[in-house]
GROMACS .gro file of C-alpha atoms in nm:
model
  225
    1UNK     CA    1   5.272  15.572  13.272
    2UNK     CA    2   5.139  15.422  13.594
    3UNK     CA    3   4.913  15.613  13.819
    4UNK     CA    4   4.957  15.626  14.197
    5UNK     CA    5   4.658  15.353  14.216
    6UNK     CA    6   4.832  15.116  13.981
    7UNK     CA    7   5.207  15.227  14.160
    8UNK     CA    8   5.010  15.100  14.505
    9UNK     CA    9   4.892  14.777  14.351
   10UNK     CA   10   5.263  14.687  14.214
   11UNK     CA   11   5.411  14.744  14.487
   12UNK     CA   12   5.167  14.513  14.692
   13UNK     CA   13   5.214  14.248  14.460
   14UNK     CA   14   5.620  14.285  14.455
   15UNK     CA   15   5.573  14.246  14.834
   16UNK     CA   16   5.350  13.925  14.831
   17UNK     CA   17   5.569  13.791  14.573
   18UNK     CA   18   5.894  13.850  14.805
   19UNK     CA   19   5.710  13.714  15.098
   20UNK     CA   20   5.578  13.406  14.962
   21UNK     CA   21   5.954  13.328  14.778
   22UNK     CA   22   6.134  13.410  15.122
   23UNK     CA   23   5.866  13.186  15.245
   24UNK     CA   24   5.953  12.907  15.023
   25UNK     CA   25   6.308  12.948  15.034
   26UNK     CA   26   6.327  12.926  15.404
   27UNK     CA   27   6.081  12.620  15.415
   28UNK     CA   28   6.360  12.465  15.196
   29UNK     CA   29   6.626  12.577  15.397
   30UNK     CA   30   6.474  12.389  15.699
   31UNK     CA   31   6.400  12.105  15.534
   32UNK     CA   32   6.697  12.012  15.372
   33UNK     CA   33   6.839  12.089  15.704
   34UNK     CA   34   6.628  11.813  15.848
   35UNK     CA   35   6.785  11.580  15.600
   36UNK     CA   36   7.109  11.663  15.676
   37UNK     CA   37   7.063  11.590  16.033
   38UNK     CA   38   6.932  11.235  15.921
   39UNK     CA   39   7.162  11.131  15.675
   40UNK     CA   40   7.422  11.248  15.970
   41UNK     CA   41   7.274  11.059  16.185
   42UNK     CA   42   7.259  10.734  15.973
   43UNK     CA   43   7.590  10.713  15.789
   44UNK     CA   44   7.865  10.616  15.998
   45UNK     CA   45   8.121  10.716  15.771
   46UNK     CA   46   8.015  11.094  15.708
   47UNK     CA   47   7.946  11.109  16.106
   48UNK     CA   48   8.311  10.993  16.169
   49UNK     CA   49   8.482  11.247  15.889
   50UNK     CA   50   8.306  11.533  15.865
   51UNK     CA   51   8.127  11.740  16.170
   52UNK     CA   52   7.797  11.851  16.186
   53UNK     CA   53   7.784  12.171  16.122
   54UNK     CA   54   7.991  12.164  15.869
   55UNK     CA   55   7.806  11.879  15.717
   56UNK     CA   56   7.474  12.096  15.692
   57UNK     CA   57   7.582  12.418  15.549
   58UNK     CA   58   7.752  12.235  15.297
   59UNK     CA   59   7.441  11.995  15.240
   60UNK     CA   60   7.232  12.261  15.214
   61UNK     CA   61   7.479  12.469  14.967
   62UNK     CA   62   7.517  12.122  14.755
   63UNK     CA   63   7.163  12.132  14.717
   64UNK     CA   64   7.099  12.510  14.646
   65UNK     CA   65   7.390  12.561  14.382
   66UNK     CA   66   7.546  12.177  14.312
   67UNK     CA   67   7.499  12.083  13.913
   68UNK     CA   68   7.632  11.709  13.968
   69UNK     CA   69   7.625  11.500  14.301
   70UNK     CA   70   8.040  11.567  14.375
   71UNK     CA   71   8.040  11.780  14.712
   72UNK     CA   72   8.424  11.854  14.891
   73UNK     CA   73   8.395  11.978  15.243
   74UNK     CA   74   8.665  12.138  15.379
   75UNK     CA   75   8.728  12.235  15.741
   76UNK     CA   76   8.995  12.489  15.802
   77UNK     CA   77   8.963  12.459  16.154
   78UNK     CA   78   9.120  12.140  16.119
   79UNK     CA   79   9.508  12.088  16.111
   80UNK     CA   80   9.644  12.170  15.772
   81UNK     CA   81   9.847  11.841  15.829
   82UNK     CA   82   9.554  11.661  15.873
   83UNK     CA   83   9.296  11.507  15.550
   84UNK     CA   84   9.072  11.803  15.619
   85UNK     CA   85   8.928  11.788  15.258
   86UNK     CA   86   8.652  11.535  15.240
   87UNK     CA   87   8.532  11.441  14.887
   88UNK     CA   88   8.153  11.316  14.914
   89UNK     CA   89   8.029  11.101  14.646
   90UNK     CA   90   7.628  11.255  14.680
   91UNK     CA   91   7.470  10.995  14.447
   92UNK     CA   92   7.569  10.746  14.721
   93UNK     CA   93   7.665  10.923  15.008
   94UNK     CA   94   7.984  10.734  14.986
   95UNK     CA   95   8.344  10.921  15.072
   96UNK     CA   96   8.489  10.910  14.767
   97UNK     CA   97   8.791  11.100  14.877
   98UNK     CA   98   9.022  11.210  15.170
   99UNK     CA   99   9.327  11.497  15.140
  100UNK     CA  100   9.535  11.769  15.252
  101UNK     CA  101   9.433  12.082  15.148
  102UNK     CA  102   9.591  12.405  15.155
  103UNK     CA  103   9.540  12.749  15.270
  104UNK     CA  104   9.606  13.142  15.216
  105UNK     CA  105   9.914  13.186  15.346
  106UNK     CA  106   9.801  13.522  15.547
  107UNK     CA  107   9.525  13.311  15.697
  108UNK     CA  108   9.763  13.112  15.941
  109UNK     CA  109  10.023  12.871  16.001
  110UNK     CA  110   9.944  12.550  16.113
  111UNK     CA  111   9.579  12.640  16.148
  112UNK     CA  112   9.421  12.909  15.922
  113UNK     CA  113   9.223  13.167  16.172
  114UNK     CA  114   9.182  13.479  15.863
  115UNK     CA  115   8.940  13.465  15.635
  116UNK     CA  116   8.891  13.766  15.355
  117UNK     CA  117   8.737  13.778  15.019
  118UNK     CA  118   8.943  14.113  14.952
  119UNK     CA  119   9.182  14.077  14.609
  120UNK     CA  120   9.539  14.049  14.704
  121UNK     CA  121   9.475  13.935  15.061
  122UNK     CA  122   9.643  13.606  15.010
  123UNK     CA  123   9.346  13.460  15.270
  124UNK     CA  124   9.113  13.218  15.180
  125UNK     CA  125   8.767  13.258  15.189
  126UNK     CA  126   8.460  13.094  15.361
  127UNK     CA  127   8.160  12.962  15.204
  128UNK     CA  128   8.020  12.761  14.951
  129UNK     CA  129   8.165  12.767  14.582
  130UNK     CA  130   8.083  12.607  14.280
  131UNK     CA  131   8.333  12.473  13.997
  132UNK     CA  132   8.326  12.501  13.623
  133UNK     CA  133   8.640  12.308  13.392
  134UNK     CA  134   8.920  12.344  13.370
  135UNK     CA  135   9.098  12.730  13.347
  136UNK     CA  136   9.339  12.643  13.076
  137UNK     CA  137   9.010  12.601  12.879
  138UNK     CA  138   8.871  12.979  12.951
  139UNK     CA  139   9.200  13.140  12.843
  140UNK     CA  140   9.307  13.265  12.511
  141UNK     CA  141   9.689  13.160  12.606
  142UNK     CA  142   9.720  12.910  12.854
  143UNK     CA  143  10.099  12.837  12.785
  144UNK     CA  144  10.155  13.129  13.070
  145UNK     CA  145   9.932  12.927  13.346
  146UNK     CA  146  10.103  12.740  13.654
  147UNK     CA  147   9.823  12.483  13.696
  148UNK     CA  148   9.726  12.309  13.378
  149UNK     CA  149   9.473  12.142  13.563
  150UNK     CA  150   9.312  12.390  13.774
  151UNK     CA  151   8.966  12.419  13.834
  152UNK     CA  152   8.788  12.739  13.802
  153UNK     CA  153   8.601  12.801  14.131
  154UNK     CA  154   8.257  13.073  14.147
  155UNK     CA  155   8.193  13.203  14.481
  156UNK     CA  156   7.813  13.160  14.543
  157UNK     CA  157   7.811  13.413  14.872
  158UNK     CA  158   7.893  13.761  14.745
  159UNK     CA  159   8.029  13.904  15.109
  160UNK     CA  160   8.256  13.559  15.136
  161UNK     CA  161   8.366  13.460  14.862
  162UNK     CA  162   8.201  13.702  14.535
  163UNK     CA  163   8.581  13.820  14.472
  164UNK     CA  164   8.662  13.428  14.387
  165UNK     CA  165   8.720  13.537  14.031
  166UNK     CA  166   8.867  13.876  14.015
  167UNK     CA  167   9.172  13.664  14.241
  168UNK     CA  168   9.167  13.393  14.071
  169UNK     CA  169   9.108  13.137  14.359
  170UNK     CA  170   9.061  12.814  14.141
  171UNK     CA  171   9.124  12.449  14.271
  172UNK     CA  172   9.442  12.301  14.181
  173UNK     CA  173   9.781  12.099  14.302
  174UNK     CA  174  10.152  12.198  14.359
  175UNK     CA  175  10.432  12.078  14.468
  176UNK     CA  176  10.431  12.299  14.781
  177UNK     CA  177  10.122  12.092  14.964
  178UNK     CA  178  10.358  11.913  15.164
  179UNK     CA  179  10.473  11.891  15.529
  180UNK     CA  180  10.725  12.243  15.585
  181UNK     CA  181  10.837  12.225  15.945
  182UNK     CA  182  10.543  12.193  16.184
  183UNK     CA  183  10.277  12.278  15.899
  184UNK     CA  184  10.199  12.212  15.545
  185UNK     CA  185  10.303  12.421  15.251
  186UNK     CA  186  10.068  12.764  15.214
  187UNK     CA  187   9.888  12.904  14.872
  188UNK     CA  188   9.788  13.277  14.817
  189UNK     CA  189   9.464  13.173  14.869
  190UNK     CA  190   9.301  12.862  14.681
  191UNK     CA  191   9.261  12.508  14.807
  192UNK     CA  192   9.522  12.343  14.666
  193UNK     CA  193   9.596  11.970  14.690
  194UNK     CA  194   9.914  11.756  14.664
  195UNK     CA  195  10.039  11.615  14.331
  196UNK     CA  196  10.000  11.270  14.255
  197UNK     CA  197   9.693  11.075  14.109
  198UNK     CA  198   9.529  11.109  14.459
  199UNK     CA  199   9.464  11.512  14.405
  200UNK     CA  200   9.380  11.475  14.055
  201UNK     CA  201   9.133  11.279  14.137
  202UNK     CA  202   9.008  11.492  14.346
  203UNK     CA  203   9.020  11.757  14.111
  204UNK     CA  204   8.842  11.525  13.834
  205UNK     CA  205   8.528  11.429  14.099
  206UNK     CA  206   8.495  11.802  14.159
  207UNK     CA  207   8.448  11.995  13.839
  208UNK     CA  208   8.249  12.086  13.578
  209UNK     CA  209   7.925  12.180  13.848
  210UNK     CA  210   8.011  11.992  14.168
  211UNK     CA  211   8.014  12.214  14.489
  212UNK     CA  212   8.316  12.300  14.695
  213UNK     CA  213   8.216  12.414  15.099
  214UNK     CA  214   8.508  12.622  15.303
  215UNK     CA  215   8.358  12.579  15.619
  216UNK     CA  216   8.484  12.715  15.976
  217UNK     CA  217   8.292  12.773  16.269
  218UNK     CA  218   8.394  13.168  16.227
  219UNK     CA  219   8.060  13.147  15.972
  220UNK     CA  220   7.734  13.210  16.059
  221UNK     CA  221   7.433  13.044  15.964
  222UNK     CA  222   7.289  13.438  15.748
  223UNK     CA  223   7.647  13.407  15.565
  224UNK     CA  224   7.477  13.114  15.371
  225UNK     CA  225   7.114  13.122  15.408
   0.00000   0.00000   0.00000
């Protein structure tokens, strides 16, 4: 059993230990934030699709929690009728990909404006996720499942997005990711692309450990750091 000496001397060292990691972490933070303004800066293509901020946090999410260089950026405060989704070939920095890209259908019409990790808020939710295979493959029955191709999506920020599980927010398409009066079709919460090759391709460039951002200027900068 420790004595109050020893107790002292552990907790000094669990406070060094915290400092110098927070330390470290943060000087990461900033400098892959200094790449991210460069490569902005220097690649026409990402400067012209994607904006800035956006193109940071998820930068720096792709390279905190991103298992393969696949990154999709997705900016819901972009027109839902618009190719808001932008698939980011990292081992390049090529666009691999452009698409529409649902969301929650309590999050907005045209323009989704709610965000909420709660389960059964049909919202979608902010933040940087990260995708394993397919779900069929991490069910005991998956005759019952909508999506045979869905991807299974892990929510990476506990206050945005830790509930991405428990409501099953996974990537997939559907025939409802269309145009439907002045907006585009709505899911009950997941990004979900159009059928067709072009979404399962988008699908295919983004699972098994490639990082998914939901960015909208609503976040803040602590949500992800």
């Amino acid at each position: 059993m420790l004595d109050i000496m020893d107790m002292k001397k552990l907790l000094i060292l669990l406070a060094v230990i915290y400092i110098v990691f927070s330390s470290s972490a943060s000087a990461s933070v900033e400098q892959w934030k200094a790449e991210a303004a460069e490569l902005y800066e220097t690649i026409p293509t990402i400067k012209s699709k994607v904006r800035y901020r956006a193109f940071w946090m998820a930068y720096v999410s792709y390279k905190r929690h991103a298992k393969k260089d696949a990154l999709l950026v997705i900016d819901y405060d972009a027109s839902s009728l618009s190719s808001r989704a932008i698939a980011i070939d990292m081992s390049d920095l090529t666009i691999y990909k452009e698409s529409i890209v649902s969301h929650g259908k309590n999050s907005g019409g045209l323009y989704a404006k709610k965000f909420s990790n709660n389960v059964s808020s049909y919202q979608t939710s902010l933040g940087p996720f990260v995708t394993r295979g397919y779900r069929k493959d991490e069910v005991a029955d998956p005759s019952w499942l909508k999506y045979p191709n869905a991807i299974v999506m892990v929510g990476k920020a506990p206050k945005l997005n830790g509930n991405a599980e428990k409501r099953a927010i996974i990537a997939h398409q559907a025939w409802y990711v269309k145009q439907m009066g002045n907006r585009l079709g709505r899911s009950q919460g997941c990004p979900a692309f159009p059928e067709g090759p072009e979404g399962k391709a988008i699908l295919e460039f983004i699972k098994d450990g490639g990082v998914i951002f939901a960015y909208s200027d609503q976040l803040k900068e602590s949500d992800i750091i």
